[in-house]
């Protein structure tokens, strides 16, 4: 049964986030709010947790998982970013964008794309997510909380609890958040390309 922590979206109670961070450190899977929708997250370095995350989400190893990062300096540790890419990303960070980038050796091979060696990275603009990342001191491995066979992410913590209570260890309930996935931008080619239009405005990237 998942532990459910009700927190204020703009001023989350640290004691609840510390408990959530401890459970993630021990291999737990959590549902947390972001600036686009709720996401499933786990510890980056836990192989079993990553496999469990994919199983709950119903995706294989070709599905891009995302690293939620605190800031651009953390993002640069996990992806190869040139000056042009950095300037573009800076214009839209933090915010509801996921950037597909070439992964560095800091990213475990099992969580990057198996043939392309790429990874999705983003810096979310949500106080709860940011505070949780600060407590953990490293990125979280994440995927949008979309149930298998469905196309829309879940946004209601009560529905998440009802449907995922036996599959998750933690639900961080900060109320409803925007019900729209991130805009995904592939930056591995010569020019940045929007591959999924979501909540992020591509004009911030000049696209």
Coordinates of N, CA and C in Angstrom, one line a residue:
X1 N 0.8 -1.2 0.0 CA 0.0 0.0 0.0 C 0.9 1.3 0.0
X2 N 0.6 2.2 -0.9 CA 1.4 3.4 -1.0 C 1.1 4.3 0.2
X3 N 2.2 4.9 0.6 CA 2.1 6.0 1.6 C 1.8 7.3 0.9
X4 N 0.8 8.0 1.4 CA 0.3 9.2 0.7 C 0.7 10.4 1.6
X5 N 1.4 11.4 1.0 CA 1.8 12.6 1.7 C 1.1 13.8 1.1
X6 N 0.2 14.4 1.8 CA -0.4 15.6 1.3 C 0.4 16.8 1.6
X7 N 0.9 17.5 0.5 CA 1.8 18.7 0.7 C 1.2 19.9 0.0
X8 N 1.6 21.1 0.5 CA 1.2 22.3 -0.1 C 2.0 22.5 -1.4
X9 N 1.4 22.8 -2.5 CA 2.1 22.9 -3.8 C 3.2 24.0 -3.9
X10 N 3.0 25.0 -3.1 CA 4.0 26.1 -3.1 C 4.9 26.2 -1.9
X11 N 4.5 25.5 -0.9 CA 5.3 25.5 0.4 C 5.2 24.1 1.0
X12 N 5.8 23.1 0.3 CA 5.6 21.7 0.8 C 6.3 21.5 2.1
X13 N 5.7 20.6 2.9 CA 6.2 20.3 4.3 C 7.4 19.4 4.1
X14 N 8.6 19.9 4.6 CA 9.8 19.2 4.4 C 9.8 17.8 5.0
X15 N 9.1 17.6 6.1 CA 9.2 16.3 6.8 C 8.6 15.2 5.9
X16 N 7.5 15.6 5.2 CA 6.9 14.6 4.3 C 7.8 14.3 3.1
X17 N 8.4 15.3 2.5 CA 9.3 15.1 1.4 C 10.6 14.3 1.8
X18 N 11.0 14.5 3.0 CA 12.2 13.7 3.5 C 11.8 12.2 3.6
X19 N 10.6 12.0 4.1 CA 10.1 10.6 4.1 C 10.0 10.0 2.7
X20 N 9.5 10.8 1.8 CA 9.4 10.3 0.4 C 10.8 10.0 -0.2
X21 N 11.7 10.9 0.1 CA 13.1 10.8 -0.4 C 13.7 9.5 0.2
X22 N 13.5 9.2 1.5 CA 14.0 8.0 2.1 C 13.5 6.7 1.4
X23 N 12.2 6.7 1.1 CA 11.6 5.6 0.4 C 12.1 5.4 -1.0
X24 N 12.3 6.5 -1.7 CA 13.0 6.5 -3.0 C 14.4 5.9 -2.9
X25 N 15.1 6.3 -1.9 CA 16.5 5.9 -1.7 C 16.5 4.3 -1.5
X26 N 15.4 3.8 -1.0 CA 15.4 2.4 -0.7 C 14.8 1.6 -1.8
X27 N 14.6 2.2 -3.0 CA 14.1 1.5 -4.1 C 12.6 1.6 -4.4
X28 N 12.0 2.5 -3.8 CA 10.5 2.7 -4.0 C 10.2 3.5 -5.3
X29 N 9.0 3.3 -5.7 CA 8.4 4.1 -6.9 C 7.4 5.0 -6.3
X30 N 7.5 6.3 -6.8 CA 6.6 7.3 -6.3 C 5.9 8.0 -7.5
X31 N 4.7 8.5 -7.2 CA 4.0 9.4 -8.1 C 4.1 10.8 -7.5
X32 N 4.7 11.7 -8.3 CA 4.9 13.1 -7.8 C 4.3 14.1 -8.8
X33 N 4.0 15.3 -8.3 CA 3.5 16.3 -9.3 C 4.7 17.0 -10.0
X34 N 4.4 17.5 -11.2 CA 5.4 18.3 -11.9 C 4.7 19.5 -12.5
X35 N 5.4 20.3 -13.3 CA 4.8 21.5 -13.9 C 4.0 21.1 -15.2
X36 N 4.0 19.8 -15.5 CA 3.2 19.4 -16.7 C 2.1 18.4 -16.3
X37 N 2.4 17.4 -15.5 CA 1.4 16.4 -15.0 C 2.1 15.6 -13.9
X38 N 1.4 14.6 -13.4 CA 2.0 13.7 -12.4 C 3.0 12.8 -13.2
X39 N 4.0 12.4 -12.5 CA 5.0 11.5 -13.1 C 5.3 10.4 -12.1
X40 N 5.7 9.2 -12.7 CA 6.3 8.1 -11.9 C 7.8 8.3 -11.8
X41 N 8.3 8.2 -10.6 CA 9.8 8.4 -10.5 C 10.4 7.3 -9.6
X42 N 11.7 7.2 -9.8 CA 12.5 6.3 -9.0 C 13.9 6.7 -8.9
X43 N 14.7 6.1 -8.1 CA 16.1 6.4 -7.9 C 16.9 6.1 -9.2
X44 N 17.8 7.0 -9.6 CA 18.5 6.8 -10.9 C 19.4 5.5 -10.9
X45 N 20.0 5.2 -9.7 CA 21.0 4.2 -9.7 C 20.5 2.8 -9.3
X46 N 19.2 2.7 -9.2 CA 18.6 1.4 -8.7 C 18.0 0.7 -9.9
X47 N 18.7 -0.4 -10.4 CA 18.3 -1.1 -11.6 C 16.9 -1.8 -11.4
X48 N 16.7 -2.4 -10.3 CA 15.4 -3.1 -10.0 C 14.3 -2.1 -10.0
X49 N 14.5 -0.9 -9.4 CA 13.5 0.2 -9.4 C 13.1 0.7 -10.8
X50 N 14.2 0.8 -11.7 CA 14.0 1.3 -13.0 C 13.2 0.2 -13.8
X51 N 13.4 -1.0 -13.6 CA 12.7 -2.1 -14.3 C 11.2 -2.1 -13.8
X52 N 11.0 -1.9 -12.5 CA 9.7 -1.8 -12.0 C 8.9 -0.6 -12.5
X53 N 9.7 0.5 -12.7 CA 9.0 1.7 -13.2 C 8.5 1.5 -14.6
X54 N 9.3 0.8 -15.5 CA 8.9 0.5 -16.8 C 7.7 -0.5 -16.8
X55 N 7.7 -1.4 -15.9 CA 6.7 -2.4 -15.8 C 5.3 -1.7 -15.5
X56 N 5.4 -0.9 -14.5 CA 4.1 -0.2 -14.1 C 3.6 0.7 -15.2
X57 N 4.5 1.4 -15.9 CA 4.1 2.3 -17.0 C 3.8 1.5 -18.2
X58 N 4.2 0.3 -18.3 CA 3.9 -0.5 -19.5 C 4.7 -0.2 -20.7
X59 N 6.0 0.1 -20.6 CA 6.9 0.4 -21.7 C 8.1 -0.4 -21.7
X60 N 8.7 -0.5 -22.9 CA 10.0 -1.4 -23.0 C 11.2 -0.4 -22.9
X61 N 12.4 -1.0 -23.1 CA 13.6 -0.3 -23.0 C 13.9 0.7 -24.1
X62 N 13.0 0.7 -25.1 CA 13.2 1.7 -26.2 C 12.4 3.0 -25.9
X63 N 11.6 2.9 -24.9 CA 10.9 4.2 -24.5 C 11.8 5.1 -23.7
X64 N 11.9 6.3 -24.1 CA 12.8 7.3 -23.5 C 12.3 7.6 -22.1
X65 N 13.1 7.2 -21.1 CA 12.8 7.7 -19.7 C 13.5 9.1 -19.6
X66 N 13.1 9.9 -18.6 CA 13.6 11.2 -18.5 C 14.3 11.4 -17.1
X67 N 15.3 12.2 -17.1 CA 16.0 12.6 -15.9 C 15.4 13.9 -15.5
X68 N 14.8 14.0 -14.3 CA 14.4 15.3 -13.7 C 15.6 15.9 -13.0
X69 N 16.1 17.0 -13.4 CA 17.2 17.7 -12.9 C 16.9 18.9 -12.1
X70 N 17.7 19.3 -11.1 CA 17.4 20.6 -10.4 C 17.7 21.8 -11.2
X71 N 18.8 21.8 -12.0 CA 19.2 23.0 -12.7 C 20.0 22.6 -13.9
X72 N 20.5 23.6 -14.6 CA 21.2 23.4 -15.9 C 22.6 22.8 -15.6
X73 N 23.2 23.1 -14.4 CA 24.5 22.5 -14.1 C 24.4 21.0 -13.9
X74 N 23.3 20.6 -13.3 CA 23.1 19.2 -13.1 C 22.8 18.5 -14.5
X75 N 22.0 19.2 -15.3 CA 21.7 18.6 -16.6 C 23.0 18.4 -17.4
X76 N 23.9 19.3 -17.3 CA 25.1 19.2 -18.1 C 26.0 18.1 -17.6
X77 N 25.8 17.6 -16.4 CA 26.6 16.4 -16.0 C 26.1 15.1 -16.7
X78 N 24.9 15.1 -17.1 CA 24.3 13.9 -17.6 C 24.1 13.9 -19.2
X79 N 24.4 15.0 -19.8 CA 24.2 15.1 -21.3 C 25.3 16.0 -21.9
X80 N 25.7 15.6 -23.1 CA 26.6 16.4 -23.8 C 25.9 17.6 -24.5
X81 N 26.2 18.8 -24.0 CA 25.6 20.0 -24.5 C 26.6 21.0 -25.0
X82 N 26.4 21.4 -26.3 CA 27.4 22.5 -26.8 C 26.8 23.8 -26.5
X83 N 27.6 24.9 -26.8 CA 27.2 26.2 -26.4 C 25.8 26.6 -27.0
X84 N 25.6 26.3 -28.3 CA 24.3 26.6 -29.0 C 23.2 25.9 -28.3
X85 N 23.3 24.6 -28.0 CA 22.2 23.9 -27.3 C 22.0 24.5 -25.9
X86 N 23.1 24.8 -25.2 CA 22.9 25.4 -23.8 C 22.1 26.7 -23.8
X87 N 22.4 27.5 -24.8 CA 21.7 28.8 -24.9 C 20.2 28.6 -25.1
X88 N 19.9 27.7 -26.0 CA 18.5 27.4 -26.3 C 17.8 26.8 -25.0
X89 N 18.4 25.8 -24.4 CA 17.8 25.2 -23.2 C 17.6 26.2 -22.1
X90 N 18.6 27.1 -22.0 CA 18.6 28.1 -20.9 C 17.3 29.0 -21.0
X91 N 16.9 29.3 -22.3 CA 15.8 30.2 -22.5 C 14.5 29.5 -22.1
X92 N 14.4 28.2 -21.9 CA 13.2 27.5 -21.6 C 13.3 26.7 -20.3
X93 N 14.2 27.1 -19.5 CA 14.5 26.3 -18.2 C 14.5 27.2 -17.0
X94 N 13.8 26.8 -15.9 CA 13.0 25.6 -15.8 C 11.7 25.8 -16.5
X95 N 11.1 24.7 -16.9 CA 9.8 24.7 -17.6 C 9.4 23.4 -18.1
X96 N 8.2 23.3 -18.8 CA 7.6 22.0 -19.2 C 8.2 21.5 -20.5
X97 N 9.5 21.4 -20.6 CA 10.2 20.9 -21.8 C 11.0 19.6 -21.4
X98 N 11.0 18.7 -22.3 CA 12.0 17.5 -22.2 C 12.9 17.6 -23.4
X99 N 14.2 17.6 -23.1 CA 15.2 17.7 -24.2 C 15.9 16.3 -24.4
X100 N 15.8 15.8 -25.7 CA 16.5 14.6 -26.0 C 17.9 15.0 -26.3
X101 N 18.9 14.4 -25.6 CA 20.3 14.8 -25.7 C 21.2 13.5 -25.7
X102 N 22.4 13.7 -26.2 CA 23.3 12.6 -26.1 C 23.8 12.4 -24.6
X103 N 23.6 11.2 -24.1 CA 23.9 10.9 -22.7 C 25.4 10.8 -22.5
X104 N 25.9 11.3 -21.3 CA 27.3 11.1 -20.9 C 27.4 9.8 -20.2
X105 N 28.6 9.5 -19.7 CA 28.9 8.2 -19.0 C 28.3 8.2 -17.6
X106 N 27.8 9.4 -17.2 CA 27.2 9.4 -15.8 C 25.8 8.7 -15.9
X107 N 25.2 8.6 -17.1 CA 23.9 8.0 -17.2 C 24.1 6.5 -17.3
X108 N 23.5 5.7 -16.5 CA 23.6 4.2 -16.6 C 23.1 3.8 -18.0
X109 N 23.8 2.9 -18.6 CA 23.5 2.5 -20.0 C 22.1 1.9 -20.1
X110 N 21.7 1.2 -19.0 CA 20.4 0.5 -19.0 C 19.2 1.5 -19.0
X111 N 19.4 2.8 -18.7 CA 18.3 3.7 -18.7 C 18.3 4.7 -19.9
X112 N 19.4 4.6 -20.7 CA 19.4 5.4 -22.0 C 18.8 4.6 -23.1
X113 N 18.5 5.3 -24.2 CA 18.0 4.5 -25.4 C 19.0 3.5 -25.8
X114 N 18.6 2.2 -26.0 CA 19.6 1.2 -26.3 C 20.4 1.3 -27.5
X115 N 19.8 1.9 -28.6 CA 20.6 2.0 -29.8 C 21.2 3.4 -30.1
X116 N 20.5 4.5 -29.5 CA 21.0 5.8 -29.8 C 21.9 6.4 -28.7
X117 N 21.8 5.8 -27.5 CA 22.6 6.3 -26.4 C 22.2 7.8 -26.1
X118 N 20.9 8.0 -26.1 CA 20.3 9.3 -25.8 C 19.5 9.2 -24.5
X119 N 19.2 10.3 -24.0 CA 18.3 10.4 -22.7 C 17.5 11.7 -22.8
X120 N 16.3 11.6 -22.2 CA 15.5 12.8 -22.0 C 15.8 13.5 -20.7
X121 N 16.1 14.8 -20.8 CA 16.4 15.5 -19.6 C 15.5 16.7 -19.5
X122 N 15.1 17.1 -18.2 CA 14.3 18.3 -18.0 C 14.5 18.9 -16.7
X123 N 14.3 20.2 -16.6 CA 14.3 20.9 -15.3 C 12.9 21.4 -15.0
X124 N 12.2 20.7 -14.1 CA 10.8 21.1 -13.9 C 10.6 22.4 -13.1
X125 N 9.6 23.1 -13.4 CA 9.3 24.4 -12.6 C 8.2 24.1 -11.7
X126 N 8.5 23.3 -10.6 CA 7.5 22.9 -9.6 C 8.2 22.8 -8.3
X127 N 7.7 23.6 -7.3 CA 8.3 23.6 -6.0 C 8.5 22.3 -5.3
X128 N 7.5 21.4 -5.4 CA 7.5 20.1 -4.8 C 8.6 19.3 -5.4
X129 N 8.7 19.2 -6.7 CA 9.7 18.5 -7.4 C 11.1 19.0 -7.1
X130 N 11.2 20.3 -7.1 CA 12.5 20.9 -6.9 C 13.0 20.6 -5.5
X131 N 12.1 20.7 -4.5 CA 12.5 20.4 -3.1 C 12.9 18.9 -2.9
X132 N 12.2 18.1 -3.6 CA 12.5 16.6 -3.5 C 13.8 16.3 -4.1
X133 N 14.1 16.9 -5.3 CA 15.4 16.7 -5.9 C 16.5 17.3 -5.1
X134 N 16.3 18.4 -4.4 CA 17.3 19.0 -3.5 C 17.7 18.0 -2.4
X135 N 16.6 17.4 -1.8 CA 16.8 16.4 -0.7 C 17.6 15.2 -1.2
X136 N 17.3 14.7 -2.4 CA 18.0 13.5 -2.9 C 19.4 13.8 -3.4
X137 N 19.7 15.1 -3.9 CA 21.0 15.4 -4.3 C 21.4 14.9 -5.6
X138 N 20.5 14.4 -6.4 CA 20.7 13.8 -7.7 C 19.4 13.8 -8.5
X139 N 19.5 13.6 -9.8 CA 18.2 13.5 -10.6 C 17.4 12.3 -10.3
X140 N 16.1 12.4 -10.6 CA 15.2 11.3 -10.5 C 15.0 10.7 -11.9
X141 N 14.8 9.4 -12.0 CA 14.4 8.8 -13.3 C 12.9 8.9 -13.3
X142 N 12.3 9.4 -14.4 CA 10.9 9.6 -14.5 C 10.3 9.3 -15.8
X143 N 8.9 9.1 -15.7 CA 8.1 8.9 -16.9 C 6.7 9.5 -16.6
X144 N 6.1 10.1 -17.6 CA 4.7 10.6 -17.3 C 3.8 9.5 -16.9
X145 N 2.9 9.9 -15.9 CA 2.0 8.9 -15.3 C 0.8 8.7 -16.3
X146 N 1.0 8.0 -17.3 CA 0.0 7.6 -18.3 C -0.3 6.1 -18.1
X147 N -1.5 5.7 -17.8 CA -1.7 4.2 -17.6 C -1.6 3.5 -18.9
X148 N -1.1 2.2 -18.8 CA -0.9 1.4 -20.1 C -2.2 1.4 -20.9
X149 N -2.1 1.6 -22.2 CA -3.2 1.6 -23.1 C -4.0 2.8 -23.1
X150 N -3.6 3.9 -22.4 CA -4.3 5.1 -22.4 C -3.4 6.2 -22.9
X151 N -4.0 7.4 -23.3 CA -3.2 8.4 -23.9 C -3.1 9.7 -23.0
X152 N -3.9 9.8 -22.0 CA -3.9 11.0 -21.1 C -3.3 10.7 -19.8
X153 N -2.4 11.6 -19.3 CA -1.8 11.5 -18.0 C -2.9 11.6 -16.9
X154 N -2.6 11.0 -15.7 CA -3.5 11.2 -14.6 C -3.1 12.4 -13.8
X155 N -4.1 13.1 -13.3 CA -3.9 14.4 -12.6 C -4.6 14.5 -11.3
X156 N -5.5 13.5 -11.0 CA -6.2 13.5 -9.7 C -5.6 12.6 -8.7
X157 N -5.0 13.1 -7.6 CA -4.3 12.2 -6.6 C -5.2 11.1 -6.1
X158 N -6.5 11.4 -6.0 CA -7.5 10.3 -5.5 C -7.5 9.2 -6.5
X159 N -7.6 9.5 -7.8 CA -7.6 8.5 -8.8 C -6.3 7.7 -8.9
X160 N -5.2 8.4 -8.7 CA -3.9 7.8 -8.7 C -3.8 6.8 -7.6
X161 N -4.3 7.2 -6.4 CA -4.3 6.3 -5.2 C -5.2 5.1 -5.5
X162 N -6.3 5.3 -6.1 CA -7.3 4.2 -6.3 C -6.7 3.2 -7.3
X163 N -6.0 3.7 -8.3 CA -5.6 2.8 -9.4 C -4.2 2.2 -9.1
X164 N -3.4 2.9 -8.3 CA -2.0 2.5 -8.2 C -1.5 2.2 -6.8
X165 N -2.5 2.1 -5.9 CA -2.2 2.0 -4.4 C -1.3 0.7 -4.2
X166 N -1.5 -0.4 -4.9 CA -0.8 -1.6 -4.6 C 0.5 -1.7 -5.4
X167 N 0.7 -0.7 -6.4 CA 1.9 -0.8 -7.2 C 3.0 0.2 -6.8
X168 N 2.6 1.3 -6.1 CA 3.5 2.3 -5.7 C 3.8 2.3 -4.2
X169 N 4.9 2.9 -3.9 CA 5.3 3.0 -2.4 C 4.9 4.4 -1.9
X170 N 4.9 5.4 -2.8 CA 4.7 6.8 -2.3 C 3.8 7.5 -3.3
X171 N 2.8 8.3 -2.8 CA 2.1 9.3 -3.6 C 2.3 10.6 -2.9
X172 N 3.0 11.5 -3.6 CA 3.1 12.9 -3.1 C 2.0 13.7 -3.7
X173 N 1.0 14.0 -2.8 CA -0.2 14.7 -3.3 C -0.1 16.2 -3.0
X174 N 0.0 16.9 -4.1 CA 0.0 18.4 -4.1 C -1.2 18.9 -4.8
X175 N -2.3 18.1 -4.9 CA -3.4 18.6 -5.6 C -3.2 18.4 -7.1
X176 N -4.2 18.9 -7.9 CA -4.1 18.8 -9.3 C -3.0 19.7 -9.9
X177 N -2.4 19.2 -10.9 CA -1.4 20.0 -11.6 C -1.8 20.1 -13.1
X178 N -1.1 20.9 -13.9 CA -1.5 21.0 -15.3 C -1.6 19.6 -16.0
X179 N -2.7 19.4 -16.8 CA -3.0 18.1 -17.4 C -2.5 18.1 -18.8
X180 N -1.2 18.3 -19.0 CA -0.6 18.4 -20.4 C 0.8 17.9 -20.3
X181 N 1.3 17.0 -21.1 CA 2.6 16.6 -21.1 C 3.6 17.6 -21.6
X182 N 4.9 17.4 -21.4 CA 5.9 18.3 -21.8 C 6.0 18.4 -23.3
X183 N 6.5 19.5 -23.8 CA 7.0 19.6 -25.2 C 8.3 18.9 -25.3
X184 N 8.5 17.9 -26.2 CA 9.7 17.2 -26.3 C 10.5 17.7 -27.5
X185 N 11.8 18.1 -27.3 CA 12.6 18.6 -28.3 C 13.8 17.8 -28.5
X186 N 14.0 17.2 -29.7 CA 15.2 16.4 -30.0 C 16.3 17.3 -30.4
X187 N 17.4 17.3 -29.6 CA 18.5 18.2 -29.9 C 19.8 17.4 -30.3
X188 N 19.5 16.2 -30.8 CA 20.7 15.3 -31.2 C 21.1 15.6 -32.7
X189 N 20.3 16.2 -33.5 CA 20.6 16.5 -34.9 C 21.3 17.9 -35.0
X190 N 21.4 18.3 -36.3 CA 22.0 19.6 -36.6 C 21.2 20.7 -36.1
X191 N 19.8 20.5 -36.1 CA 18.9 21.6 -35.7 C 17.9 20.9 -34.7
X192 N 17.5 21.7 -33.7 CA 16.6 21.2 -32.7 C 15.2 21.0 -33.4
X193 N 14.5 19.9 -33.0 CA 13.3 19.5 -33.6 C 12.2 19.2 -32.6
X194 N 11.1 19.8 -32.7 CA 10.0 19.4 -31.8 C 9.4 18.1 -32.2
X195 N 9.4 17.1 -31.4 CA 8.9 15.8 -31.7 C 7.6 15.5 -31.0
X196 N 7.2 16.3 -30.0 CA 5.9 16.3 -29.4 C 5.6 17.7 -28.8
X197 N 4.5 18.2 -29.3 CA 4.1 19.5 -28.8 C 3.2 19.4 -27.6
X198 N 3.6 20.0 -26.5 CA 2.9 19.9 -25.3 C 2.7 21.2 -24.6
X199 N 2.9 21.3 -23.3 CA 2.7 22.5 -22.6 C 3.7 23.6 -22.8
X200 N 5.0 23.2 -23.1 CA 6.0 24.2 -23.3 C 5.9 24.9 -24.7
X201 N 6.1 26.2 -24.7 CA 5.9 27.0 -25.9 C 7.2 27.0 -26.7
X202 N 7.2 26.4 -27.9 CA 8.5 26.2 -28.7 C 9.1 27.5 -29.1
X203 N 8.3 28.6 -29.1 CA 8.9 29.9 -29.5 C 9.9 30.4 -28.5
X204 N 9.9 29.8 -27.3 CA 11.0 30.2 -26.4 C 12.3 29.6 -26.8
X205 N 12.3 28.6 -27.7 CA 13.5 28.1 -28.3 C 13.7 28.5 -29.7
X206 N 12.9 29.5 -30.2 CA 13.0 29.9 -31.5 C 12.6 28.9 -32.5
X207 N 11.7 28.0 -32.1 CA 11.2 27.0 -33.0 C 9.7 27.2 -33.4

